């Protein structure tokens, strides 16, 4: 089973005693802060839940799967997510 955004908003609204609109606004604000912070290169840490940080990826050589030709993949950025202790223990049960 997968929890999508609608399910997540409904669960947050119920647990926090909010309307679905308020819960959706809060989730949208969290998403905006996360994206803005990572875009600036700032790490985001929610103690016990997760941490996210922007990481640099070096340029590398790859292969075109269709032709087998070598291609250069340019340097760029990625996101590293790490589970916090509360999340790890919940998954480990």
PDB file of N, CA and C in Angstrom:
ATOM      1  N   UNK A   1       0.840  -1.185   0.000  1.00  0.00           N
ATOM      2  CA  UNK A   1       0.000   0.000   0.000  1.00  0.00           C
ATOM      3  C   UNK A   1       0.884   1.247   0.000  1.00  0.00           C
ATOM      4  N   UNK A   2       0.440   2.263  -0.677  1.00  0.00           N
ATOM      5  CA  UNK A   2       1.167   3.518  -0.766  1.00  0.00           C
ATOM      6  C   UNK A   2       0.306   4.646  -0.206  1.00  0.00           C
ATOM      7  N   UNK A   3       0.917   5.511   0.570  1.00  0.00           N
ATOM      8  CA  UNK A   3       0.229   6.694   1.083  1.00  0.00           C
ATOM      9  C   UNK A   3       0.553   7.848   0.143  1.00  0.00           C
ATOM     10  N   UNK A   4      -0.475   8.367  -0.531  1.00  0.00           N
ATOM     11  CA  UNK A   4      -0.248   9.503  -1.433  1.00  0.00           C
ATOM     12  C   UNK A   4      -0.494  10.814  -0.688  1.00  0.00           C
ATOM     13  N   UNK A   5      -0.358  11.916  -1.385  1.00  0.00           N
ATOM     14  CA  UNK A   5      -0.492  13.230  -0.737  1.00  0.00           C
ATOM     15  C   UNK A   5      -1.868  13.405  -0.095  1.00  0.00           C
ATOM     16  N   UNK A   6      -2.923  12.990  -0.786  1.00  0.00           N
ATOM     17  CA  UNK A   6      -4.281  13.132  -0.253  1.00  0.00           C
ATOM     18  C   UNK A   6      -4.432  12.360   1.055  1.00  0.00           C
ATOM     19  N   UNK A   7      -3.924  11.117   1.073  1.00  0.00           N
ATOM     20  CA  UNK A   7      -3.986  10.294   2.287  1.00  0.00           C
ATOM     21  C   UNK A   7      -3.176  10.931   3.414  1.00  0.00           C
ATOM     22  N   UNK A   8      -2.001  11.453   3.066  1.00  0.00           N
ATOM     23  CA  UNK A   8      -1.136  12.084   4.056  1.00  0.00           C
ATOM     24  C   UNK A   8      -1.792  13.320   4.656  1.00  0.00           C
ATOM     25  N   UNK A   9      -2.384  14.155   3.816  1.00  0.00           N
ATOM     26  CA  UNK A   9      -3.074  15.359   4.290  1.00  0.00           C
ATOM     27  C   UNK A   9      -4.220  14.980   5.214  1.00  0.00           C
ATOM     28  N   UNK A  10      -4.998  13.971   4.846  1.00  0.00           N
ATOM     29  CA  UNK A  10      -6.127  13.533   5.676  1.00  0.00           C
ATOM     30  C   UNK A  10      -5.641  13.016   7.032  1.00  0.00           C
ATOM     31  N   UNK A  11      -4.545  12.246   7.043  1.00  0.00           N
ATOM     32  CA  UNK A  11      -4.008  11.715   8.296  1.00  0.00           C
ATOM     33  C   UNK A  11      -3.463  12.825   9.183  1.00  0.00           C
ATOM     34  N   UNK A  12      -2.760  13.781   8.596  1.00  0.00           N
ATOM     35  CA  UNK A  12      -2.238  14.914   9.367  1.00  0.00           C
ATOM     36  C   UNK A  12      -3.392  15.723   9.956  1.00  0.00           C
ATOM     37  N   UNK A  13      -4.407  15.974   9.152  1.00  0.00           N
ATOM     38  CA  UNK A  13      -5.565  16.744   9.619  1.00  0.00           C
ATOM     39  C   UNK A  13      -6.222  16.063  10.811  1.00  0.00           C
ATOM     40  N   UNK A  14      -6.375  14.750  10.732  1.00  0.00           N
ATOM     41  CA  UNK A  14      -7.024  14.010  11.815  1.00  0.00           C
ATOM     42  C   UNK A  14      -6.179  14.007  13.085  1.00  0.00           C
ATOM     43  N   UNK A  15      -4.882  13.733  12.943  1.00  0.00           N
ATOM     44  CA  UNK A  15      -4.005  13.658  14.124  1.00  0.00           C
ATOM     45  C   UNK A  15      -3.770  15.007  14.786  1.00  0.00           C
ATOM     46  N   UNK A  16      -3.732  16.069  13.984  1.00  0.00           N
ATOM     47  CA  UNK A  16      -3.435  17.395  14.531  1.00  0.00           C
ATOM     48  C   UNK A  16      -4.687  18.214  14.821  1.00  0.00           C
ATOM     49  N   UNK A  17      -5.856  17.679  14.501  1.00  0.00           N
ATOM     50  CA  UNK A  17      -7.090  18.418  14.744  1.00  0.00           C
ATOM     51  C   UNK A  17      -7.223  19.635  13.833  1.00  0.00           C
ATOM     52  N   UNK A  18      -6.770  19.489  12.606  1.00  0.00           N
ATOM     53  CA  UNK A  18      -6.827  20.575  11.628  1.00  0.00           C
ATOM     54  C   UNK A  18      -7.831  20.227  10.539  1.00  0.00           C
ATOM     55  N   UNK A  19      -8.193  21.229   9.767  1.00  0.00           N
ATOM     56  CA  UNK A  19      -8.974  20.942   8.575  1.00  0.00           C
ATOM     57  C   UNK A  19      -8.011  20.393   7.518  1.00  0.00           C
ATOM     58  N   UNK A  20      -8.570  19.747   6.521  1.00  0.00           N
ATOM     59  CA  UNK A  20      -7.724  19.233   5.448  1.00  0.00           C
ATOM     60  C   UNK A  20      -7.023  20.381   4.721  1.00  0.00           C
ATOM     61  N   UNK A  21      -7.680  21.505   4.604  1.00  0.00           N
ATOM     62  CA  UNK A  21      -7.073  22.676   3.952  1.00  0.00           C
ATOM     63  C   UNK A  21      -5.869  23.158   4.753  1.00  0.00           C
ATOM     64  N   UNK A  22      -6.011  23.243   6.081  1.00  0.00           N
ATOM     65  CA  UNK A  22      -4.897  23.673   6.928  1.00  0.00           C
ATOM     66  C   UNK A  22      -3.739  22.682   6.862  1.00  0.00           C
ATOM     67  N   UNK A  23      -4.057  21.391   6.881  1.00  0.00           N
ATOM     68  CA  UNK A  23      -3.021  20.365   6.807  1.00  0.00           C
ATOM     69  C   UNK A  23      -2.309  20.423   5.450  1.00  0.00           C
ATOM     70  N   UNK A  24      -3.067  20.638   4.382  1.00  0.00           N
ATOM     71  CA  UNK A  24      -2.470  20.746   3.051  1.00  0.00           C
ATOM     72  C   UNK A  24      -1.576  21.975   2.966  1.00  0.00           C
ATOM     73  N   UNK A  25      -2.018  23.087   3.552  1.00  0.00           N
ATOM     74  CA  UNK A  25      -1.200  24.305   3.572  1.00  0.00           C
ATOM     75  C   UNK A  25       0.101  24.084   4.335  1.00  0.00           C
ATOM     76  N   UNK A  26       0.022  23.371   5.467  1.00  0.00           N
ATOM     77  CA  UNK A  26       1.214  23.089   6.270  1.00  0.00           C
ATOM     78  C   UNK A  26       2.177  22.186   5.498  1.00  0.00           C
ATOM     79  N   UNK A  27       1.642  21.174   4.828  1.00  0.00           N
ATOM     80  CA  UNK A  27       2.490  20.277   4.047  1.00  0.00           C
ATOM     81  C   UNK A  27       3.129  21.018   2.872  1.00  0.00           C
ATOM     82  N   UNK A  28       2.375  21.892   2.235  1.00  0.00           N
ATOM     83  CA  UNK A  28       2.907  22.694   1.130  1.00  0.00           C
ATOM     84  C   UNK A  28       4.009  23.632   1.631  1.00  0.00           C
ATOM     85  N   UNK A  29       3.826  24.203   2.813  1.00  0.00           N
ATOM     86  CA  UNK A  29       4.837  25.088   3.393  1.00  0.00           C
ATOM     87  C   UNK A  29       6.108  24.301   3.721  1.00  0.00           C
ATOM     88  N   UNK A  30       5.949  23.099   4.275  1.00  0.00           N
ATOM     89  CA  UNK A  30       7.105  22.245   4.567  1.00  0.00           C
ATOM     90  C   UNK A  30       7.860  21.929   3.282  1.00  0.00           C
ATOM     91  N   UNK A  31       7.125  21.587   2.244  1.00  0.00           N
ATOM     92  CA  UNK A  31       7.741  21.281   0.952  1.00  0.00           C
ATOM     93  C   UNK A  31       8.499  22.486   0.409  1.00  0.00           C
ATOM     94  N   UNK A  32       7.912  23.660   0.515  1.00  0.00           N
ATOM     95  CA  UNK A  32       8.541  24.884   0.011  1.00  0.00           C
ATOM     96  C   UNK A  32       9.828  25.197   0.778  1.00  0.00           C
ATOM     97  N   UNK A  33       9.782  25.073   2.099  1.00  0.00           N
ATOM     98  CA  UNK A  33      10.969  25.329   2.922  1.00  0.00           C
ATOM     99  C   UNK A  33      12.070  24.320   2.603  1.00  0.00           C
ATOM    100  N   UNK A  34      11.692  23.055   2.441  1.00  0.00           N
ATOM    101  CA  UNK A  34      12.662  22.010   2.114  1.00  0.00           C
ATOM    102  C   UNK A  34      13.335  22.295   0.774  1.00  0.00           C
ATOM    103  N   UNK A  35      12.552  22.607  -0.240  1.00  0.00           N
ATOM    104  CA  UNK A  35      13.092  22.881  -1.573  1.00  0.00           C
ATOM    105  C   UNK A  35      13.966  24.129  -1.562  1.00  0.00           C
ATOM    106  N   UNK A  36      13.495  25.201  -0.925  1.00  0.00           N
ATOM    107  CA  UNK A  36      14.272  26.440  -0.871  1.00  0.00           C
ATOM    108  C   UNK A  36      15.595  26.245  -0.134  1.00  0.00           C
ATOM    109  N   UNK A  37      15.555  25.553   0.994  1.00  0.00           N
ATOM    110  CA  UNK A  37      16.767  25.343   1.791  1.00  0.00           C
ATOM    111  C   UNK A  37      17.783  24.490   1.039  1.00  0.00           C
ATOM    112  N   UNK A  38      17.330  23.396   0.459  1.00  0.00           N
ATOM    113  CA  UNK A  38      18.253  22.539  -0.284  1.00  0.00           C
ATOM    114  C   UNK A  38      18.790  23.252  -1.517  1.00  0.00           C
ATOM    115  N   UNK A  39      17.973  24.083  -2.129  1.00  0.00           N
ATOM    116  CA  UNK A  39      18.419  24.863  -3.284  1.00  0.00           C
ATOM    117  C   UNK A  39      19.536  25.826  -2.927  1.00  0.00           C
ATOM    118  N   UNK A  40      19.539  26.324  -1.697  1.00  0.00           N
ATOM    119  CA  UNK A  40      20.587  27.232  -1.223  1.00  0.00           C
ATOM    120  C   UNK A  40      21.802  26.474  -0.690  1.00  0.00           C
ATOM    121  N   UNK A  41      21.704  25.149  -0.626  1.00  0.00           N
ATOM    122  CA  UNK A  41      22.808  24.351  -0.105  1.00  0.00           C
ATOM    123  C   UNK A  41      22.745  24.133   1.393  1.00  0.00           C
ATOM    124  N   UNK A  42      21.638  24.481   2.024  1.00  0.00           N
ATOM    125  CA  UNK A  42      21.463  24.299   3.465  1.00  0.00           C
ATOM    126  C   UNK A  42      20.878  22.916   3.743  1.00  0.00           C
ATOM    127  N   UNK A  43      21.379  22.260   4.764  1.00  0.00           N
ATOM    128  CA  UNK A  43      20.837  20.968   5.174  1.00  0.00           C
ATOM    129  C   UNK A  43      19.556  21.193   5.981  1.00  0.00           C
ATOM    130  N   UNK A  44      18.647  20.245   5.898  1.00  0.00           N
ATOM    131  CA  UNK A  44      17.400  20.296   6.661  1.00  0.00           C
ATOM    132  C   UNK A  44      17.364  19.066   7.556  1.00  0.00           C
ATOM    133  N   UNK A  45      17.215  19.290   8.855  1.00  0.00           N
ATOM    134  CA  UNK A  45      17.175  18.181   9.800  1.00  0.00           C
ATOM    135  C   UNK A  45      15.920  18.279  10.655  1.00  0.00           C
ATOM    136  N   UNK A  46      15.136  17.214  10.633  1.00  0.00           N
ATOM    137  CA  UNK A  46      13.970  17.091  11.496  1.00  0.00           C
ATOM    138  C   UNK A  46      14.326  15.963  12.459  1.00  0.00           C
ATOM    139  N   UNK A  47      14.725  16.327  13.664  1.00  0.00           N
ATOM    140  CA  UNK A  47      15.255  15.381  14.635  1.00  0.00           C
ATOM    141  C   UNK A  47      14.337  14.177  14.808  1.00  0.00           C
ATOM    142  N   UNK A  48      14.929  13.000  14.677  1.00  0.00           N
ATOM    143  CA  UNK A  48      14.197  11.756  14.840  1.00  0.00           C
ATOM    144  C   UNK A  48      13.530  11.281  13.560  1.00  0.00           C
ATOM    145  N   UNK A  49      13.265  12.186  12.617  1.00  0.00           N
ATOM    146  CA  UNK A  49      12.548  11.796  11.407  1.00  0.00           C
ATOM    147  C   UNK A  49      13.490  11.624  10.224  1.00  0.00           C
ATOM    148  N   UNK A  50      14.145  12.709   9.819  1.00  0.00           N
ATOM    149  CA  UNK A  50      15.017  12.624   8.652  1.00  0.00           C
ATOM    150  C   UNK A  50      15.946  13.812   8.577  1.00  0.00           C
ATOM    151  N   UNK A  51      16.963  13.656   7.764  1.00  0.00           N
ATOM    152  CA  UNK A  51      17.814  14.783   7.413  1.00  0.00           C
ATOM    153  C   UNK A  51      18.019  14.725   5.908  1.00  0.00           C
ATOM    154  N   UNK A  52      18.100  15.899   5.301  1.00  0.00           N
ATOM    155  CA  UNK A  52      18.283  16.014   3.862  1.00  0.00           C
ATOM    156  C   UNK A  52      19.372  17.037   3.614  1.00  0.00           C
ATOM    157  N   UNK A  53      20.246  16.717   2.677  1.00  0.00           N
ATOM    158  CA  UNK A  53      21.299  17.662   2.329  1.00  0.00           C
ATOM    159  C   UNK A  53      21.616  17.562   0.851  1.00  0.00           C
ATOM    160  N   UNK A  54      22.092  18.687   0.301  1.00  0.00           N
ATOM    161  CA  UNK A  54      22.501  18.719  -1.095  1.00  0.00           C
ATOM    162  C   UNK A  54      23.931  18.219  -1.192  1.00  0.00           C
ATOM    163  N   UNK A  55      24.185  17.340  -2.144  1.00  0.00           N
ATOM    164  CA  UNK A  55      25.525  16.805  -2.348  1.00  0.00           C
ATOM    165  C   UNK A  55      25.960  17.065  -3.788  1.00  0.00           C
ATOM    166  N   UNK A  56      27.264  17.265  -3.962  1.00  0.00           N
ATOM    167  CA  UNK A  56      27.808  17.487  -5.289  1.00  0.00           C
ATOM    168  C   UNK A  56      28.104  16.150  -5.950  1.00  0.00           C
ATOM    169  N   UNK A  57      27.833  16.082  -7.235  1.00  0.00           N
ATOM    170  CA  UNK A  57      28.174  14.900  -8.021  1.00  0.00           C
ATOM    171  C   UNK A  57      29.211  15.320  -9.055  1.00  0.00           C
ATOM    172  N   UNK A  58      30.299  14.620  -9.090  1.00  0.00           N
ATOM    173  CA  UNK A  58      31.374  14.926 -10.040  1.00  0.00           C
ATOM    174  C   UNK A  58      30.958  14.508 -11.447  1.00  0.00           C
ATOM    175  N   UNK A  59      31.577  15.136 -12.436  1.00  0.00           N
ATOM    176  CA  UNK A  59      31.352  14.724 -13.826  1.00  0.00           C
ATOM    177  C   UNK A  59      31.866  13.295 -13.978  1.00  0.00           C
ATOM    178  N   UNK A  60      31.208  12.535 -14.836  1.00  0.00           N
ATOM    179  CA  UNK A  60      31.614  11.150 -15.011  1.00  0.00           C
ATOM    180  C   UNK A  60      31.297  10.698 -16.434  1.00  0.00           C
ATOM    181  N   UNK A  61      31.842   9.564 -16.776  1.00  0.00           N
ATOM    182  CA  UNK A  61      31.605   8.994 -18.100  1.00  0.00           C
ATOM    183  C   UNK A  61      30.544   7.911 -17.980  1.00  0.00           C
ATOM    184  N   UNK A  62      29.602   7.923 -18.909  1.00  0.00           N
ATOM    185  CA  UNK A  62      28.561   6.908 -18.940  1.00  0.00           C
ATOM    186  C   UNK A  62      28.434   6.350 -20.340  1.00  0.00           C
ATOM    187  N   UNK A  63      27.463   5.506 -20.546  1.00  0.00           N
ATOM    188  CA  UNK A  63      27.224   4.922 -21.862  1.00  0.00           C
ATOM    189  C   UNK A  63      25.772   5.121 -22.259  1.00  0.00           C
ATOM    190  N   UNK A  64      25.584   5.453 -23.525  1.00  0.00           N
ATOM    191  CA  UNK A  64      24.238   5.532 -24.080  1.00  0.00           C
ATOM    192  C   UNK A  64      23.742   4.091 -24.193  1.00  0.00           C
ATOM    193  N   UNK A  65      22.658   3.736 -23.492  1.00  0.00           N
ATOM    194  CA  UNK A  65      22.212   2.332 -23.497  1.00  0.00           C
ATOM    195  C   UNK A  65      21.738   1.857 -24.872  1.00  0.00           C
ATOM    196  N   UNK A  66      21.322   2.765 -25.705  1.00  0.00           N
ATOM    197  CA  UNK A  66      20.827   2.384 -27.028  1.00  0.00           C
ATOM    198  C   UNK A  66      21.971   2.087 -28.003  1.00  0.00           C
ATOM    199  N   UNK A  67      23.004   2.951 -27.984  1.00  0.00           N
ATOM    200  CA  UNK A  67      24.087   2.816 -28.967  1.00  0.00           C
ATOM    201  C   UNK A  67      25.385   2.274 -28.375  1.00  0.00           C
ATOM    202  N   UNK A  68      25.525   2.324 -27.060  1.00  0.00           N
ATOM    203  CA  UNK A  68      26.764   1.892 -26.420  1.00  0.00           C
ATOM    204  C   UNK A  68      27.854   2.946 -26.475  1.00  0.00           C
ATOM    205  N   UNK A  69      27.547   4.093 -27.071  1.00  0.00           N
ATOM    206  CA  UNK A  69      28.521   5.182 -27.201  1.00  0.00           C
ATOM    207  C   UNK A  69      28.809   5.800 -25.830  1.00  0.00           C
ATOM    208  N   UNK A  70      30.092   6.137 -25.597  1.00  0.00           N
ATOM    209  CA  UNK A  70      30.463   6.802 -24.346  1.00  0.00           C
ATOM    210  C   UNK A  70      29.965   8.242 -24.380  1.00  0.00           C
ATOM    211  N   UNK A  71      29.418   8.682 -23.247  1.00  0.00           N
ATOM    212  CA  UNK A  71      28.967  10.067 -23.118  1.00  0.00           C
ATOM    213  C   UNK A  71      29.520  10.634 -21.824  1.00  0.00           C
ATOM    214  N   UNK A  72      29.633  11.948 -21.766  1.00  0.00           N
ATOM    215  CA  UNK A  72      30.070  12.612 -20.548  1.00  0.00           C
ATOM    216  C   UNK A  72      28.844  13.129 -19.818  1.00  0.00           C
ATOM    217  N   UNK A  73      28.713  12.722 -18.578  1.00  0.00           N
ATOM    218  CA  UNK A  73      27.625  13.195 -17.729  1.00  0.00           C
ATOM    219  C   UNK A  73      28.185  14.357 -16.927  1.00  0.00           C
ATOM    220  N   UNK A  74      27.611  15.558 -17.064  1.00  0.00           N
ATOM    221  CA  UNK A  74      28.190  16.725 -16.393  1.00  0.00           C
ATOM    222  C   UNK A  74      28.037  16.665 -14.872  1.00  0.00           C
ATOM    223  N   UNK A  75      28.885  17.438 -14.191  1.00  0.00           N
ATOM    224  CA  UNK A  75      28.788  17.562 -12.736  1.00  0.00           C
ATOM    225  C   UNK A  75      27.457  18.207 -12.395  1.00  0.00           C
ATOM    226  N   UNK A  76      26.970  17.923 -11.220  1.00  0.00           N
ATOM    227  CA  UNK A  76      25.700  18.505 -10.788  1.00  0.00           C
ATOM    228  C   UNK A  76      25.480  18.265  -9.311  1.00  0.00           C
ATOM    229  N   UNK A  77      24.243  18.367  -8.903  1.00  0.00           N
ATOM    230  CA  UNK A  77      23.889  18.186  -7.498  1.00  0.00           C
ATOM    231  C   UNK A  77      22.837  17.097  -7.365  1.00  0.00           C
ATOM    232  N   UNK A  78      22.840  16.458  -6.215  1.00  0.00           N
ATOM    233  CA  UNK A  78      21.833  15.468  -5.862  1.00  0.00           C
ATOM    234  C   UNK A  78      21.378  15.740  -4.445  1.00  0.00           C
ATOM    235  N   UNK A  79      20.463  14.935  -3.955  1.00  0.00           N
ATOM    236  CA  UNK A  79      19.956  15.072  -2.594  1.00  0.00           C
ATOM    237  C   UNK A  79      20.214  13.771  -1.850  1.00  0.00           C
ATOM    238  N   UNK A  80      20.767  13.883  -0.648  1.00  0.00           N
ATOM    239  CA  UNK A  80      21.003  12.726   0.205  1.00  0.00           C
ATOM    240  C   UNK A  80      20.001  12.783   1.349  1.00  0.00           C
ATOM    241  N   UNK A  81      19.203  11.736   1.484  1.00  0.00           N
ATOM    242  CA  UNK A  81      18.237  11.637   2.577  1.00  0.00           C
ATOM    243  C   UNK A  81      18.696  10.566   3.547  1.00  0.00           C
ATOM    244  N   UNK A  82      18.592  10.865   4.836  1.00  0.00           N
ATOM    245  CA  UNK A  82      18.945   9.906   5.877  1.00  0.00           C
ATOM    246  C   UNK A  82      17.784   9.799   6.849  1.00  0.00           C
ATOM    247  N   UNK A  83      17.432   8.580   7.197  1.00  0.00           N
ATOM    248  CA  UNK A  83      16.346   8.355   8.148  1.00  0.00           C
ATOM    249  C   UNK A  83      16.825   8.652   9.566  1.00  0.00           C
ATOM    250  N   UNK A  84      15.969   9.264  10.364  1.00  0.00           N
ATOM    251  CA  UNK A  84      16.271   9.529  11.764  1.00  0.00           C
ATOM    252  C   UNK A  84      15.957   8.322  12.627  1.00  0.00           C
ATOM    253  N   UNK A  85      16.298   8.400  13.901  1.00  0.00           N
ATOM    254  CA  UNK A  85      16.160   7.253  14.809  1.00  0.00           C
ATOM    255  C   UNK A  85      14.710   6.803  14.965  1.00  0.00           C
ATOM    256  N   UNK A  86      13.768   7.728  15.048  1.00  0.00           N
ATOM    257  CA  UNK A  86      12.364   7.355  15.203  1.00  0.00           C
ATOM    258  C   UNK A  86      11.864   6.617  13.977  1.00  0.00           C
ATOM    259  N   UNK A  87      12.243   7.098  12.814  1.00  0.00           N
ATOM    260  CA  UNK A  87      11.836   6.466  11.563  1.00  0.00           C
ATOM    261  C   UNK A  87      12.490   5.088  11.425  1.00  0.00           C
ATOM    262  N   UNK A  88      13.761   4.989  11.762  1.00  0.00           N
ATOM    263  CA  UNK A  88      14.460   3.710  11.682  1.00  0.00           C
ATOM    264  C   UNK A  88      13.816   2.679  12.586  1.00  0.00           C
ATOM    265  N   UNK A  89      13.487   3.070  13.813  1.00  0.00           N
ATOM    266  CA  UNK A  89      12.899   2.094  14.751  1.00  0.00           C
ATOM    267  C   UNK A  89      11.481   1.701  14.322  1.00  0.00           C
ATOM    268  N   UNK A  90      10.735   2.619  13.704  1.00  0.00           N
ATOM    269  CA  UNK A  90       9.390   2.288  13.238  1.00  0.00           C
ATOM    270  C   UNK A  90       9.443   1.283  12.089  1.00  0.00           C
ATOM    271  N   UNK A  91      10.419   1.410  11.227  1.00  0.00           N
ATOM    272  CA  UNK A  91      10.558   0.515  10.075  1.00  0.00           C
ATOM    273  C   UNK A  91      11.107  -0.829  10.519  1.00  0.00           C
ATOM    274  N   UNK A  92      11.934  -0.823  11.545  1.00  0.00           N
ATOM    275  CA  UNK A  92      12.565  -2.054  12.016  1.00  0.00           C
ATOM    276  C   UNK A  92      11.647  -2.980  12.783  1.00  0.00           C
ATOM    277  N   UNK A  93      10.435  -2.547  13.106  1.00  0.00           N
ATOM    278  CA  UNK A  93       9.512  -3.385  13.897  1.00  0.00           C
ATOM    279  C   UNK A  93       8.935  -4.483  13.068  1.00  0.00           C
TER     280      UNK A  93
END
